[in-house]
Short mmCIF file of C-alpha atoms in Angstrom, two decimals:
data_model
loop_
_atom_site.label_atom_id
_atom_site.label_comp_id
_atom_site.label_asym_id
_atom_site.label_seq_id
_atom_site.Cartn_x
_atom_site.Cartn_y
_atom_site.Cartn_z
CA UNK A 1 42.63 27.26 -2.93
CA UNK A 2 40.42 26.09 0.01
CA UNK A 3 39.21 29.53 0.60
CA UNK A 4 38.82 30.05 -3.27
CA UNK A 5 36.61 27.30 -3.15
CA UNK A 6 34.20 28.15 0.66
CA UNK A 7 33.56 31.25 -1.11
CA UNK A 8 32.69 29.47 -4.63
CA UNK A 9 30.47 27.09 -2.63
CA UNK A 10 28.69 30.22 -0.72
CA UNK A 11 28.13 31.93 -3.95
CA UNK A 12 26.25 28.55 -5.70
CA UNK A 13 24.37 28.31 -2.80
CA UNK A 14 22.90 32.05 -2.83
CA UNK A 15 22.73 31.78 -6.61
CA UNK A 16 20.72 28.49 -6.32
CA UNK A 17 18.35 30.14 -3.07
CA UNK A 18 17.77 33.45 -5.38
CA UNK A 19 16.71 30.42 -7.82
CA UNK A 20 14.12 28.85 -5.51
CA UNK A 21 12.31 32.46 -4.58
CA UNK A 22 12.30 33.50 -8.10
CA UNK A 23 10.65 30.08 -8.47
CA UNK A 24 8.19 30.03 -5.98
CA UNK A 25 7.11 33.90 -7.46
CA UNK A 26 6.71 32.37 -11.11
CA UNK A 27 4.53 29.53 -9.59
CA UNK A 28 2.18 32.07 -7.64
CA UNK A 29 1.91 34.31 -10.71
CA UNK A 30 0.91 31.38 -12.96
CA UNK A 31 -1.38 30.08 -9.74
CA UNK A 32 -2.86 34.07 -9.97
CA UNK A 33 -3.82 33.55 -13.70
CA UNK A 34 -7.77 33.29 -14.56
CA UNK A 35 -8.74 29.79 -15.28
CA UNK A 36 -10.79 29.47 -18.83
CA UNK A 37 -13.91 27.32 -18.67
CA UNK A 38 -13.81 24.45 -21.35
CA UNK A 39 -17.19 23.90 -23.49
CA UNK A 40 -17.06 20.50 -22.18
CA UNK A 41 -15.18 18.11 -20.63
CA UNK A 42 -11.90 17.29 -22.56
CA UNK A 43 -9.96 13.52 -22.36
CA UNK A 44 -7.02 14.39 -20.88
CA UNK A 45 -5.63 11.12 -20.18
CA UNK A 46 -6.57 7.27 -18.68
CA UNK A 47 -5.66 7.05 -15.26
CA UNK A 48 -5.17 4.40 -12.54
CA UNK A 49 -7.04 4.37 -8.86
CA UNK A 50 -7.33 2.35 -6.24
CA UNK A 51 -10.99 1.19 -5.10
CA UNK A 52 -12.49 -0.83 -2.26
CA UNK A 53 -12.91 -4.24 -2.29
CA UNK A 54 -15.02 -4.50 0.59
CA UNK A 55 -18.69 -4.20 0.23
CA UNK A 56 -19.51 -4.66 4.34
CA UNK A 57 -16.46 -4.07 7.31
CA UNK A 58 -16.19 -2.03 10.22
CA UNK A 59 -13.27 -0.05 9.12
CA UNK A 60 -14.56 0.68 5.56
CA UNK A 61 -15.35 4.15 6.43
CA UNK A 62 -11.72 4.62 7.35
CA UNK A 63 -10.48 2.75 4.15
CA UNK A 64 -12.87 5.23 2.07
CA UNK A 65 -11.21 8.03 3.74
CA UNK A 66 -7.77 6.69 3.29
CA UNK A 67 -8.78 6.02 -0.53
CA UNK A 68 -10.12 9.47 -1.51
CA UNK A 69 -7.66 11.96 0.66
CA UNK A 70 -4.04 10.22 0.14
CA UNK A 71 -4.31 8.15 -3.34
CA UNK A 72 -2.95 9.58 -6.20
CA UNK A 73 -4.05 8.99 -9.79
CA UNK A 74 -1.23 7.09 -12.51
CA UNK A 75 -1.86 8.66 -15.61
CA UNK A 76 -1.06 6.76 -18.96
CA UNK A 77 -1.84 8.15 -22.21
CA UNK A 78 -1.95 4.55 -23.92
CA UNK A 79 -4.62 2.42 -22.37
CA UNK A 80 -2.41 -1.00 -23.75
CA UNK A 81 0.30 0.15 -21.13
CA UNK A 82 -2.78 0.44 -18.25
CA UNK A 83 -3.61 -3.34 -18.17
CA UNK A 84 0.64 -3.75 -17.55
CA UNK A 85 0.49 -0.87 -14.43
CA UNK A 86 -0.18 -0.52 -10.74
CA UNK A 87 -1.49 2.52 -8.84
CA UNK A 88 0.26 4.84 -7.39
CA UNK A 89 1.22 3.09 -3.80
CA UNK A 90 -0.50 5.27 -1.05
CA UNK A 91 2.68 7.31 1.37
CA UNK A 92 1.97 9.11 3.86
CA UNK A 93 4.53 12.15 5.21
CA UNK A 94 4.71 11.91 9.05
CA UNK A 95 2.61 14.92 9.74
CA UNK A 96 -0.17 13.57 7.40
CA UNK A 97 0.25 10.06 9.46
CA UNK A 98 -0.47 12.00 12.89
CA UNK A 99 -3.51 13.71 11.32
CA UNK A 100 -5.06 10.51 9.97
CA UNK A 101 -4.38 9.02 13.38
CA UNK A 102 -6.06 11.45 15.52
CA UNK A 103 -9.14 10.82 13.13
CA UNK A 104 -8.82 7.02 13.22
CA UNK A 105 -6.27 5.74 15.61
CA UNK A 106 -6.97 1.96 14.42
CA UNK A 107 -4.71 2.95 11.11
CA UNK A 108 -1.62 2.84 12.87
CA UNK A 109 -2.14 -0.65 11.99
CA UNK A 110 -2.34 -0.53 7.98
CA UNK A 111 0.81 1.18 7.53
CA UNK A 112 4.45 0.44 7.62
CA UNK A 113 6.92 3.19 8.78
CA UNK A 114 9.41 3.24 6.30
CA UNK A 115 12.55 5.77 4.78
CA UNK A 116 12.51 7.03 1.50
CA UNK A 117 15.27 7.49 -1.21
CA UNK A 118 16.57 10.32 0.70
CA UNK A 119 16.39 8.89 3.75
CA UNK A 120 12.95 10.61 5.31
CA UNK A 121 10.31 8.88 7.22
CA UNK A 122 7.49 7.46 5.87
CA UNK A 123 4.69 5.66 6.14
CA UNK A 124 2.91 3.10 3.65
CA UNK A 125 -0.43 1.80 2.93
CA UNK A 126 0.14 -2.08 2.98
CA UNK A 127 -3.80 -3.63 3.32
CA UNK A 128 -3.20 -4.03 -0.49
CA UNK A 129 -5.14 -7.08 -0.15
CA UNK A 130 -8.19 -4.66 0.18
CA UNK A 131 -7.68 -2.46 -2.46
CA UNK A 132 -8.61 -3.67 -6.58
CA UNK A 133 -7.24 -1.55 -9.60
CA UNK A 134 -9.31 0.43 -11.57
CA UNK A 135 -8.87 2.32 -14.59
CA UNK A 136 -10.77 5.71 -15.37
CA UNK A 137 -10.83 8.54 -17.51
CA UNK A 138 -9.47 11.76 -16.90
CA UNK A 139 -11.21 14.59 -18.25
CA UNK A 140 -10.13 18.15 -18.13
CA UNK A 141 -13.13 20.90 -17.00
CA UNK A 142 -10.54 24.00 -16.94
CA UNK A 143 -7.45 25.00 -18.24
CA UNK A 144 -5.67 27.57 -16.87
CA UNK A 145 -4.42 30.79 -18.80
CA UNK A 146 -0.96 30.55 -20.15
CA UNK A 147 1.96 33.05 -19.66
CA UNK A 148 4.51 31.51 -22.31
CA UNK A 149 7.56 33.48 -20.78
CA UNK A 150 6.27 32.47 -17.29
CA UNK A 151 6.59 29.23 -18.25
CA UNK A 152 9.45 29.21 -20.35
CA UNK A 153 11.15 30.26 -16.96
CA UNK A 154 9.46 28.02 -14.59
CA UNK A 155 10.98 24.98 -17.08
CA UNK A 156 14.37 26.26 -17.22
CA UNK A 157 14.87 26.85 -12.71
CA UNK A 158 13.17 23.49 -12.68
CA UNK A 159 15.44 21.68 -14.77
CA UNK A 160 18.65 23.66 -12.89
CA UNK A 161 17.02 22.99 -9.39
CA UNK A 162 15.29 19.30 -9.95
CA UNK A 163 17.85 17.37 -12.55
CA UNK A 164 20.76 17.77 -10.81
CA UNK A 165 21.16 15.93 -7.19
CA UNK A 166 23.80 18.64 -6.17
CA UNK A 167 21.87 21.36 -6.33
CA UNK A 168 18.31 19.42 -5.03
CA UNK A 169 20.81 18.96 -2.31
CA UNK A 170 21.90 21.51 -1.02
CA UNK A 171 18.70 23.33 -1.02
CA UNK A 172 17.44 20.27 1.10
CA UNK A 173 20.12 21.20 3.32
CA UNK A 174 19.76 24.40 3.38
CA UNK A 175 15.46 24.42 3.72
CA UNK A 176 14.73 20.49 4.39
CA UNK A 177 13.09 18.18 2.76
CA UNK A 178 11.21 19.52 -0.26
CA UNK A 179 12.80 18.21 -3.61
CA UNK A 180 12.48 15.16 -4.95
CA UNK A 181 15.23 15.25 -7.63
CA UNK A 182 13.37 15.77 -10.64
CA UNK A 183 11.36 12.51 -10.33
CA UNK A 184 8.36 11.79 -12.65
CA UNK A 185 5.63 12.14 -10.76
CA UNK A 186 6.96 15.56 -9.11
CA UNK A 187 6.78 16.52 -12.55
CA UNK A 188 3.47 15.23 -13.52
CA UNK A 189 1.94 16.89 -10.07
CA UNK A 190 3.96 20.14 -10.39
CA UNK A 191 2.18 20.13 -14.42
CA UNK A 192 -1.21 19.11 -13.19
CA UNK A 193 -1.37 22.12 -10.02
CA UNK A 194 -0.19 24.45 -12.71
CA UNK A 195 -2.04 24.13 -15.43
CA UNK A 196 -5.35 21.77 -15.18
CA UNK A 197 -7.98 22.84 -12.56
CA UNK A 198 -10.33 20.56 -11.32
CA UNK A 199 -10.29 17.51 -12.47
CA UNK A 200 -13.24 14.91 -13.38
CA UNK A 201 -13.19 11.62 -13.35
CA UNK A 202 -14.91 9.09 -15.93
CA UNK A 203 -15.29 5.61 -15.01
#
């Protein structure tokens, strides 16, 4: 039975790394495909941003920097459910930390070195006191061509790889950290690299 089940595990986890390649393939193919140039600018969604405060302080060129490479944008499609929201907190991966400290080292100072939900280091934005909500418009430029069975595909390894913790897991094991169990906002970014290219924002 125990040997039944070493080779049952080995064969899931070559079944489920077959899985990942295929998907990484699908997700350069649909990258590949010719984005289509909109008439105009389409409303795609509201969003929510963090902006400066701070009109006048030494560091606000560092804060700027901070605000336009690492935020993210919260997108809502009802504007009611915008007043109720925060933005996106800014989180910074450890490699991303070293590079914003070799271009300001006074940051190391802002942030708070944290773990995540599965148990990796991290490092927060906490000068909240800075920062102000604001709520803009997010209008679509370009939409990228659509492959219906490449994405018909992409949806259904997702939902195997991302939805279920065993699997996310053992691929972290097996590669390191690069699944975040089929959270929202993996979702929303994995949807928004695939299929909307650039972005514009409307205040």
């Amino acid at each position: 039975m125990r040997i039944d089940r070493k080779i049952s595990l080995k064969a899931k986890e070559k079944e489920l790394i077959r899985l990942d390649r295929e998907l990484a393939k699908i997700r350069e193919e649909i990258r590949s495909l010719p984005l289509i140039e909109l008439k105009k600018p389409i409303f795609h969604s509201y969003g929510l941003v963090w902006s400066l405060k701070l009109q006048s302080s030494k560091y606000r060129e560092a804060y700027l920097y901070i605000l336009d490479t690492y935020s993210r944008i919260k997108r809502v499609k009802n504007i009611r459910k915008v007043q109720q929201l925060e933005p996106e907190q800014i989180v910074l991966e450890k490699s991303q930390f070293k590079q914003l400290l070799d271009k300001y080292p006074d940051a190391i100072r802002w942030f708070i070195k944290r773990k995540n939900k599965i148990r990796v280091t991290e490092y927060a934005f906490n000068k909240v006191d800075i920062l102000e909500k604001k709520i803009v418009k997010v209008m679509i430029t370009h939409r990228r061509d659509i492959d219906p069975n490449l994405e018909s595909r992409k949806r259904e390894i997702e939902d195997i790889i991302y939805t279920n913790r065993d699997n996310s897991g053992k691929l972290e094991n097996l590669f390191g950290n690069r699944y975040e169990y089929g959270s929202d906002s993996y979702k929303i970014k994995l949807k928004t690299i695939d299929l909307i290219h650039p972005i514009h924002l409307e205040t």
